[in-house]
Amino acid sequence: MNRWDIFCRVVDNYGDIGVCWRLSRQLTEEQGVSVRLWVDRLDAFAVMCPTVRPGVPQQVIDGIEICSWVEKFPATEPADVVIEAFACEIPESYRAAMAKRLSAGPQVPPVWINLEYLSAEEWVDGCHGLASPGSETSLRKFFYFPGFTSDTGGLLRERGLLRARDAFRQQGIRAFWGRERFRLPSTPRKDIAGRASSGTLKSHPLGSAGREDARELRVSLFCYENPVLPALLECWAAAPVDIRLLVAPGWPARQVAAWCGAPLELGDFVRRGALTIQALPFLPQAEYDELLWACDVNFVRGEDSFVRAQWAARPFVWQIYPQTEGTHLVKMEAFLKRYLTGFPQGEAISDLWQLWNEAAAEESSRDSKDLAIAWKNFVSRRTEIDQHGREWAERLDRTGDLANNLAEFVMKRRAGVSP
Ligand code: TRH
């Protein structure tokens, strides 16, 4: 029961490894089990966890054995619990070794789990924990769904996360904004003055000193390609309050740079009108959490940052991972239905989210005026959304956390209890 193998294929982006890494650490630290994490792209993993050495096939980090998942899979004894993250299909030879262990007799067979993607759709409750059909006599694979109700596996949430968040807000914020990478220098490092625009480039009026107390709106940006982003940037540049935009690398930085008309490099900051843009590096997961706790509004995407924004309990805007035929929009609606229940100002959230996501899915017929209005409504309801976010996080907290629920689920399967 104590040895777990987690298999992760990095499809694209960072969500798959982000979830697997978080789960591995939580199982190790909180459940006291020993985890081997098999990853096919150590280079992608190293972006998130710089202590990972991509060329090293086996290494131990934070008590977790990180193994390179190579095509020619090495012979190895299967673990007691085998997690296939997001239907990544474990190697054939490994599966054969699991079956061998099953046929060997009195030994308890491994508990084999497919950890699914997160969805708020209603069918998830009925499918969570089911075994693959027709597998009664052989190895059974269980489908484990994260989710938002107590009939699902819940969400990943480290023990003490909400207490750490609250303590950070009380005592840590000032020091956070004073850190080198978040501090603003007194003059911009990049001159985009040549760009044809109605705005002006200025140095930040306050420089690095006193920023913690400044009454600017701080917004973090982590998104996919999004055709309405330029319209939002225009809207922020013309805003009546100062806005500081903290931009993640990759798609966010590339699109913001295109709008600025110049590359946005690490440590750069540019100012146009009311908007100050600051380019960030890819942060370690724990520091990214702090960024979400520290900002007034968070733009997040995919799965893991979306969940972290909910634990941060600050107003957030989600760009869901785009799928063909608008399937993702159905999933977003399913989430909004749960999230906005009992919140009378829900339209302030759903209007902005819909524009942010629909426009990315199709050539939007709606113009930037719609977006400016939606943003204005959203930001003017910030206090109510903030309060709602806190209540929502407390509600989610009561459904327990995924790592703990998973450990209990495994224990029951071992004891022969049916799901
Ligand atoms: O990177 P993503 O777009 O991942 C996506 C989704 O998971 C999607 O569901 C999946 O199908 C697809 O990948 C293959 O977004 P996500 O899920 O938010 O993952 C990003 C991870 O990166 C998350 O763990 C947070 C982390 N992160 C940092 O650690 N530091 C950072 O600076 C940033 C911006 C993110």
Coordinates of C-alpha atoms and ligand atoms in Angstrom, one line a residue:
M1 CA 0.0 0.0 0.0
N2 CA 2.9 2.2 0.5
R3 CA 4.5 2.2 -2.9
W4 CA 2.8 4.3 -5.6
D5 CA 3.8 4.8 -9.3
I6 CA 2.4 7.8 -11.0
F7 CA 2.7 7.9 -14.8
C8 CA 2.5 11.3 -16.6
R9 CA 2.7 12.2 -20.2
V10 CA 3.2 15.9 -21.0
V11 CA 0.6 16.4 -23.7
D12 CA 1.2 20.1 -24.1
N13 CA 1.6 22.9 -21.7
Y14 CA 2.1 22.4 -18.0
G15 CA -1.2 21.1 -16.6
D16 CA -0.5 17.4 -16.7
I17 CA 2.9 17.6 -14.9
G18 CA 1.6 20.4 -12.7
V19 CA -1.2 18.1 -11.3
C20 CA 1.1 15.0 -11.1
W21 CA 3.8 16.9 -9.3
R22 CA 1.4 18.5 -6.8
L23 CA -0.2 15.1 -6.2
S24 CA 3.1 13.3 -5.8
R25 CA 4.3 15.9 -3.2
Q26 CA 1.0 15.7 -1.3
L27 CA 1.0 11.9 -1.2
T28 CA 4.6 11.9 0.0
E29 CA 4.3 14.6 2.6
E30 CA 0.8 14.0 3.9
Q31 CA 0.0 10.4 3.3
G32 CA 3.5 9.1 4.0
V33 CA 3.7 6.9 0.9
S34 CA 6.6 6.5 -1.3
V35 CA 6.1 7.8 -4.8
R36 CA 7.9 7.2 -8.1
L37 CA 6.9 9.7 -10.7
W38 CA 7.4 8.6 -14.3
V39 CA 7.5 11.6 -16.7
D40 CA 8.1 11.5 -20.5
R41 CA 9.3 15.1 -20.8
L42 CA 11.7 16.0 -18.0
D43 CA 12.6 19.2 -19.9
A44 CA 9.0 20.5 -19.5
F45 CA 9.0 19.4 -15.9
A46 CA 12.3 21.3 -15.3
V47 CA 10.6 24.6 -16.3
M48 CA 8.2 24.2 -13.3
C49 CA 10.7 22.6 -11.0
P50 CA 14.3 23.9 -11.8
T51 CA 15.9 21.3 -9.6
V52 CA 14.9 18.6 -12.1
R53 CA 17.9 17.7 -14.3
P54 CA 16.4 16.7 -17.7
G55 CA 19.3 14.4 -18.7
V56 CA 19.2 12.3 -15.5
P57 CA 17.0 9.2 -15.8
Q58 CA 16.5 8.8 -12.1
Q59 CA 16.7 11.4 -9.4
V60 CA 15.1 12.1 -6.0
I61 CA 13.5 15.5 -5.4
D62 CA 11.6 16.4 -2.3
G63 CA 11.6 12.7 -1.4
I64 CA 10.0 11.7 -4.7
E65 CA 11.8 9.4 -7.1
I66 CA 11.6 11.1 -10.5
C67 CA 12.1 8.6 -13.4
S68 CA 12.4 9.3 -17.1
W69 CA 9.6 7.5 -18.9
V70 CA 11.5 6.3 -22.0
E71 CA 10.2 4.3 -24.9
K72 CA 12.1 1.2 -23.9
F73 CA 10.6 0.9 -20.5
P74 CA 12.9 -0.7 -17.9
A75 CA 11.9 -3.9 -16.1
T76 CA 10.6 -2.9 -12.7
E77 CA 8.5 -4.3 -9.9
P78 CA 5.0 -2.7 -10.1
A79 CA 4.0 -0.6 -7.2
D80 CA 1.0 -1.3 -4.9
V81 CA -0.9 1.6 -6.4
V82 CA -0.6 2.6 -10.1
I83 CA -1.9 6.0 -11.3
E84 CA -2.3 6.6 -14.9
A85 CA -2.7 10.3 -15.2
F86 CA -5.2 11.5 -17.7
A87 CA -5.5 8.2 -19.6
C88 CA -1.8 8.2 -20.5
E89 CA -1.7 4.4 -20.9
I90 CA 1.0 2.7 -18.8
P91 CA 3.7 0.8 -20.7
E92 CA 2.7 -2.7 -22.0
S93 CA 5.6 -4.4 -20.1
Y94 CA 4.6 -2.7 -16.9
R95 CA 1.0 -3.8 -17.3
A96 CA 2.2 -7.4 -18.0
A97 CA 4.1 -7.3 -14.8
M98 CA 1.0 -6.2 -12.9
A99 CA -1.0 -9.0 -14.4
K100 CA 1.8 -11.5 -13.4
R101 CA 1.6 -10.3 -9.9
L102 CA -2.2 -10.9 -9.9
S103 CA -1.8 -14.4 -11.2
A104 CA 1.0 -15.2 -8.7
G105 CA -1.5 -16.0 -6.1
P106 CA -1.9 -14.7 -2.6
Q107 CA -0.4 -11.3 -3.2
V108 CA -2.8 -8.4 -3.3
P109 CA -3.0 -7.0 -6.8
P110 CA -2.0 -3.4 -7.5
V111 CA -4.8 -0.9 -7.3
W112 CA -4.8 0.6 -10.8
I113 CA -6.4 4.1 -11.2
N114 CA -6.9 6.4 -14.2
L115 CA -6.9 9.9 -12.8
E116 CA -9.2 11.9 -15.1
Y117 CA -9.4 15.5 -16.1
L118 CA -11.4 17.9 -14.0
S119 CA -14.9 18.7 -15.1
A120 CA -17.9 20.2 -13.3
E121 CA -20.4 18.3 -15.5
E122 CA -23.1 16.4 -13.7
W123 CA -22.3 13.0 -15.2
V124 CA -19.0 13.0 -13.4
D125 CA -20.6 12.2 -10.0
G126 CA -22.1 9.0 -11.4
C127 CA -18.8 7.9 -13.1
H128 CA -16.4 8.6 -10.3
G129 CA -14.9 5.5 -8.8
L130 CA -16.3 3.0 -11.4
A131 CA -14.1 0.2 -12.6
S132 CA -13.5 -0.4 -16.3
P133 CA -16.2 -2.7 -17.7
G134 CA -15.5 -6.4 -18.3
S135 CA -12.4 -6.3 -16.1
E136 CA -13.8 -8.2 -13.1
T137 CA -11.6 -11.3 -13.6
S138 CA -8.4 -9.5 -14.5
L139 CA -6.8 -6.3 -13.4
R140 CA -9.4 -3.7 -12.7
K141 CA -8.8 -0.1 -13.6
F142 CA -10.8 2.5 -11.6
F143 CA -11.8 5.9 -13.0
Y144 CA -11.1 8.6 -10.5
F145 CA -12.6 12.0 -11.2
P146 CA -11.6 15.2 -9.5
G147 CA -14.6 17.4 -9.0
F148 CA -16.6 19.9 -7.1
T149 CA -19.0 17.7 -5.1
S150 CA -18.5 15.1 -2.4
D151 CA -19.5 12.4 -4.9
T152 CA -16.3 13.1 -6.8
G153 CA -12.6 12.9 -5.7
G154 CA -12.5 16.6 -4.8
L155 CA -9.7 19.0 -5.7
L156 CA -6.0 18.9 -4.9
R157 CA -5.5 21.1 -1.8
E158 CA -2.5 20.8 0.5
R159 CA -3.2 20.5 4.2
G160 CA -3.0 24.0 5.7
L161 CA -3.2 25.7 2.3
L162 CA -6.0 28.1 3.3
R163 CA -4.3 28.9 6.6
A164 CA -1.1 29.6 4.7
R165 CA -3.0 31.9 2.3
D166 CA -4.6 33.8 5.1
A167 CA -1.3 34.2 7.0
F168 CA 0.4 35.4 3.8
R169 CA -2.3 38.0 3.3
Q170 CA -1.9 39.3 6.8
Q171 CA 1.9 39.2 7.1
G172 CA 3.5 38.3 3.8
I173 CA 2.2 40.6 1.1
R174 CA 4.5 43.5 1.7
A175 CA 7.6 41.3 1.6
F176 CA 6.2 39.6 -1.5
W177 CA 5.9 42.8 -3.5
G178 CA 9.3 43.8 -2.4
R179 CA 10.9 40.7 -3.9
E180 CA 13.3 41.4 -6.7
R181 CA 11.1 39.9 -9.5
F182 CA 8.0 41.7 -8.4
R183 CA 9.5 45.1 -7.6
L184 CA 9.2 47.8 -10.2
P185 CA 12.2 49.8 -11.1
S186 CA 11.7 53.6 -11.2
T187 CA 12.2 53.8 -15.0
P188 CA 11.0 51.4 -17.7
R189 CA 13.6 49.1 -19.0
K190 CA 12.1 49.0 -22.5
D191 CA 11.2 51.8 -24.7
I192 CA 8.2 51.1 -26.9
A193 CA 7.7 54.7 -27.7
G194 CA 8.1 54.1 -31.4
R195 CA 4.8 52.1 -31.4
A196 CA 2.0 53.9 -33.2
S197 CA -0.6 54.2 -30.5
S198 CA -2.7 56.7 -28.7
G199 CA -1.1 55.9 -25.4
T200 CA 2.2 57.1 -24.0
L201 CA 5.0 55.3 -22.4
K202 CA 6.1 56.7 -19.0
S203 CA 8.2 55.5 -16.2
H204 CA 6.3 54.3 -13.2
P205 CA 5.5 57.3 -11.0
L206 CA 6.2 55.5 -7.7
G207 CA 9.3 53.5 -8.6
S208 CA 9.9 50.5 -6.4
A209 CA 9.4 52.2 -3.1
G210 CA 5.9 52.2 -1.6
R211 CA 4.4 49.9 -4.2
E212 CA 2.7 47.8 -1.5
D213 CA 0.6 50.7 -0.5
A214 CA -0.2 51.9 -3.9
R215 CA -3.8 51.7 -4.9
E216 CA -3.3 50.2 -8.2
L217 CA -5.2 47.1 -9.4
R218 CA -2.9 44.1 -9.7
V219 CA -3.8 41.6 -12.3
S220 CA -2.0 38.3 -13.1
L221 CA -2.3 37.0 -16.6
F222 CA -2.0 33.3 -17.6
C223 CA -3.9 32.4 -20.7
Y224 CA -3.8 30.7 -24.1
E225 CA -3.9 32.5 -27.4
N226 CA -6.8 34.9 -27.1
P227 CA -7.9 37.3 -29.9
V228 CA -9.7 39.6 -27.4
L229 CA -6.6 40.2 -25.3
P230 CA -5.6 43.3 -27.3
A231 CA -9.0 44.8 -26.7
L232 CA -8.7 44.2 -23.0
L233 CA -5.2 45.7 -22.9
E234 CA -6.6 48.8 -24.7
C235 CA -9.4 49.0 -22.1
W236 CA -6.9 48.7 -19.2
A237 CA -4.6 51.4 -20.7
A238 CA -7.7 53.7 -20.7
A239 CA -8.9 52.7 -17.3
P240 CA -9.6 55.3 -14.6
V241 CA -7.4 53.5 -12.1
D242 CA -3.8 52.3 -12.4
I243 CA -3.5 48.7 -13.4
R244 CA -0.4 46.5 -13.0
L245 CA -0.4 43.5 -15.2
L246 CA 1.9 40.6 -14.2
V247 CA 2.4 38.5 -17.3
A248 CA 3.4 34.9 -17.4
P249 CA 5.8 33.7 -20.1
G250 CA 4.7 31.9 -23.2
W251 CA 1.4 32.8 -24.9
P252 CA 0.6 35.6 -22.5
A253 CA 3.9 37.3 -22.9
R254 CA 4.0 36.8 -26.7
Q255 CA 0.6 38.3 -27.2
V256 CA 1.2 41.2 -24.9
A257 CA 4.5 41.8 -26.7
A258 CA 2.7 41.9 -30.0
W259 CA 0.4 44.5 -28.6
C260 CA 3.3 46.5 -27.3
G261 CA 5.1 46.2 -30.7
A262 CA 8.3 45.0 -29.0
P263 CA 9.5 41.8 -27.4
L264 CA 8.7 41.6 -23.7
E265 CA 11.7 40.2 -21.9
L266 CA 12.1 39.0 -18.4
G267 CA 12.2 41.9 -15.9
D268 CA 10.8 44.3 -18.5
F269 CA 8.1 46.7 -17.6
V270 CA 6.3 49.1 -19.9
R271 CA 3.7 51.6 -19.2
R272 CA 1.0 52.9 -21.4
G273 CA -1.8 55.1 -20.0
A274 CA -3.0 53.5 -16.8
L275 CA -1.5 50.2 -17.6
T276 CA 1.9 49.0 -16.4
I277 CA 3.0 45.7 -17.8
Q278 CA 5.5 43.5 -16.0
A279 CA 7.0 40.4 -17.5
L280 CA 7.5 37.5 -15.1
P281 CA 9.5 34.3 -15.3
F282 CA 7.8 30.9 -14.9
L283 CA 7.5 30.8 -11.1
P284 CA 7.8 27.7 -8.9
Q285 CA 4.3 26.4 -8.1
A286 CA 4.4 27.7 -4.5
E287 CA 5.4 31.2 -5.6
Y288 CA 2.7 31.2 -8.3
D289 CA 0.2 30.5 -5.6
E290 CA 1.5 33.5 -3.7
L291 CA 1.1 35.6 -6.8
L292 CA -2.6 34.5 -7.0
W293 CA -3.0 35.3 -3.3
A294 CA -1.4 38.7 -3.8
C295 CA -3.2 39.9 -6.9
D296 CA -6.6 41.6 -7.0
V297 CA -7.7 39.7 -10.1
N298 CA -6.3 36.5 -11.7
F299 CA -6.6 35.4 -15.2
V300 CA -5.9 31.6 -15.2
R301 CA -6.3 28.7 -17.6
G302 CA -6.5 24.9 -18.0
E303 CA -7.0 22.9 -14.9
D304 CA -4.4 23.4 -12.2
S305 CA -4.1 27.2 -12.2
F306 CA -7.9 27.3 -12.4
V307 CA -8.1 25.3 -9.2
R308 CA -5.5 27.4 -7.5
A309 CA -7.3 30.6 -8.3
Q310 CA -10.3 29.2 -6.5
W311 CA -8.3 28.4 -3.4
A312 CA -6.8 31.9 -3.7
A313 CA -10.4 33.2 -3.5
R314 CA -9.8 36.4 -5.4
P315 CA -11.9 37.4 -8.4
F316 CA -10.7 35.3 -11.4
V317 CA -11.2 34.9 -15.1
W318 CA -10.8 31.4 -16.5
Q319 CA -9.8 30.5 -20.0
I320 CA -10.7 26.9 -20.4
Y321 CA -8.5 24.6 -22.4
P322 CA -9.9 24.9 -25.9
Q323 CA -11.4 21.8 -27.5
T324 CA -12.9 21.1 -30.9
E325 CA -16.6 21.8 -31.6
G326 CA -16.8 24.0 -28.6
T327 CA -17.0 21.1 -26.1
H328 CA -15.0 23.1 -23.7
L329 CA -17.8 25.8 -23.6
V330 CA -20.2 23.2 -22.3
K331 CA -17.8 22.4 -19.5
M332 CA -17.4 26.0 -18.7
E333 CA -21.1 26.5 -18.5
A334 CA -21.3 23.5 -16.1
F335 CA -18.8 25.1 -13.9
L336 CA -20.5 28.5 -14.0
K337 CA -23.7 26.8 -13.0
R338 CA -22.2 25.4 -9.9
Y339 CA -20.0 28.4 -9.1
L340 CA -22.7 31.1 -9.5
T341 CA -25.5 29.3 -7.7
G342 CA -26.8 31.7 -5.0
F343 CA -24.7 34.6 -6.3
P344 CA -27.0 37.4 -7.5
Q345 CA -24.3 39.3 -9.3
G346 CA -23.3 36.2 -11.4
E347 CA -23.7 37.9 -14.7
A348 CA -20.8 40.2 -13.9
I349 CA -18.7 37.0 -14.0
S350 CA -20.3 35.0 -16.7
D351 CA -20.5 37.8 -19.3
L352 CA -16.7 38.4 -19.0
W353 CA -15.9 34.7 -19.0
Q354 CA -18.0 34.1 -22.0
L355 CA -16.5 36.8 -24.1
W356 CA -13.0 35.7 -23.0
N357 CA -13.6 32.1 -24.1
E358 CA -16.1 32.4 -27.0
A359 CA -14.0 34.9 -28.8
A360 CA -11.0 32.5 -28.5
A361 CA -13.1 29.6 -29.9
E362 CA -14.5 31.4 -33.0
E363 CA -14.2 34.6 -34.9
S364 CA -16.2 36.7 -32.5
S365 CA -18.8 38.9 -33.8
R366 CA -18.8 40.9 -30.6
D367 CA -16.6 43.9 -30.5
S368 CA -14.3 45.3 -28.0
K369 CA -17.0 47.5 -26.6
D370 CA -18.7 44.5 -25.2
L371 CA -15.5 43.5 -23.6
A372 CA -14.9 46.9 -22.1
I373 CA -18.4 46.8 -20.6
A374 CA -18.0 43.3 -19.3
W375 CA -14.7 44.2 -17.7
K376 CA -16.2 47.3 -16.1
N377 CA -19.1 45.3 -14.7
F378 CA -16.8 42.7 -13.4
V379 CA -14.3 45.0 -11.7
S380 CA -17.1 47.2 -10.2
R381 CA -18.4 44.0 -8.5
R382 CA -15.0 43.1 -7.2
T383 CA -16.0 43.3 -3.5
E384 CA -19.0 41.0 -3.9
I385 CA -17.1 38.6 -6.2
D386 CA -14.3 38.5 -3.6
Q387 CA -16.7 37.6 -0.8
H388 CA -18.4 35.0 -3.0
G389 CA -15.0 33.5 -3.8
R390 CA -14.2 33.1 -0.2
E391 CA -17.5 31.4 0.5
W392 CA -17.0 29.2 -2.6
A393 CA -13.5 28.1 -1.4
E394 CA -14.8 27.3 2.1
R395 CA -17.5 25.2 0.5
L396 CA -15.0 23.3 -1.7
D397 CA -12.8 22.8 1.4
R398 CA -15.5 20.9 3.0
T399 CA -15.5 18.2 0.3
G400 CA -12.0 17.1 1.4
D401 CA -8.9 17.1 -0.8
L402 CA -8.1 14.8 -3.6
A403 CA -4.9 13.2 -2.3
N404 CA -6.6 12.3 1.0
N405 CA -9.7 11.1 -0.7
L406 CA -7.6 9.1 -3.1
A407 CA -5.7 7.4 -0.3
E408 CA -9.0 6.4 1.3
F409 CA -10.4 5.2 -1.9
V410 CA -7.3 2.9 -2.4
M411 CA -7.6 1.6 1.2
K412 CA -11.2 0.6 0.6
R413 CA -10.3 -1.2 -2.7
R414 CA -7.6 -3.1 -0.9
A415 CA -10.0 -4.1 1.7
G416 CA -12.4 -5.4 -1.0
V417 CA -15.0 -2.7 -0.5
S418 CA -17.0 -2.0 -3.7
P419 CA -17.0 1.6 -4.9
Ligands
TRH1 O1 -0.5 24.7 -18.8 P1 -2.0 24.5 -18.8 O2 -2.6 25.1 -20.0 O3 -2.3 23.0 -18.8 C1 -3.3 22.4 -19.6 C2 -4.5 22.0 -18.8 O4 -4.2 21.2 -17.6 C3 -5.4 21.2 -19.6 O5 -6.5 20.7 -18.9 C4 -4.7 20.0 -20.2 O6 -5.5 19.3 -21.0 C5 -3.5 20.5 -21.0 O7 -2.7 21.3 -20.2 C6 -2.7 19.4 -21.6 O8 -2.7 25.1 -17.5 P2 -2.7 24.6 -16.0 O9 -3.6 23.4 -15.9 O10 -3.1 25.7 -15.2 O11 -1.2 24.2 -15.7 C7 -0.2 25.2 -15.5 C8 0.7 24.7 -14.3 O12 1.8 25.6 -14.3 C9 0.0 24.8 -13.0 O13 0.4 23.7 -12.2 C10 0.4 26.1 -12.4 C11 1.8 26.1 -13.0 N1 2.5 27.5 -13.0 C12 3.6 27.7 -12.3 O14 4.0 26.8 -11.5 N2 4.3 28.9 -12.4 C13 3.8 29.9 -13.2 O15 4.5 30.9 -13.3 C14 2.7 29.6 -14.0 C15 2.1 30.7 -14.9 C16 2.0 28.4 -13.9

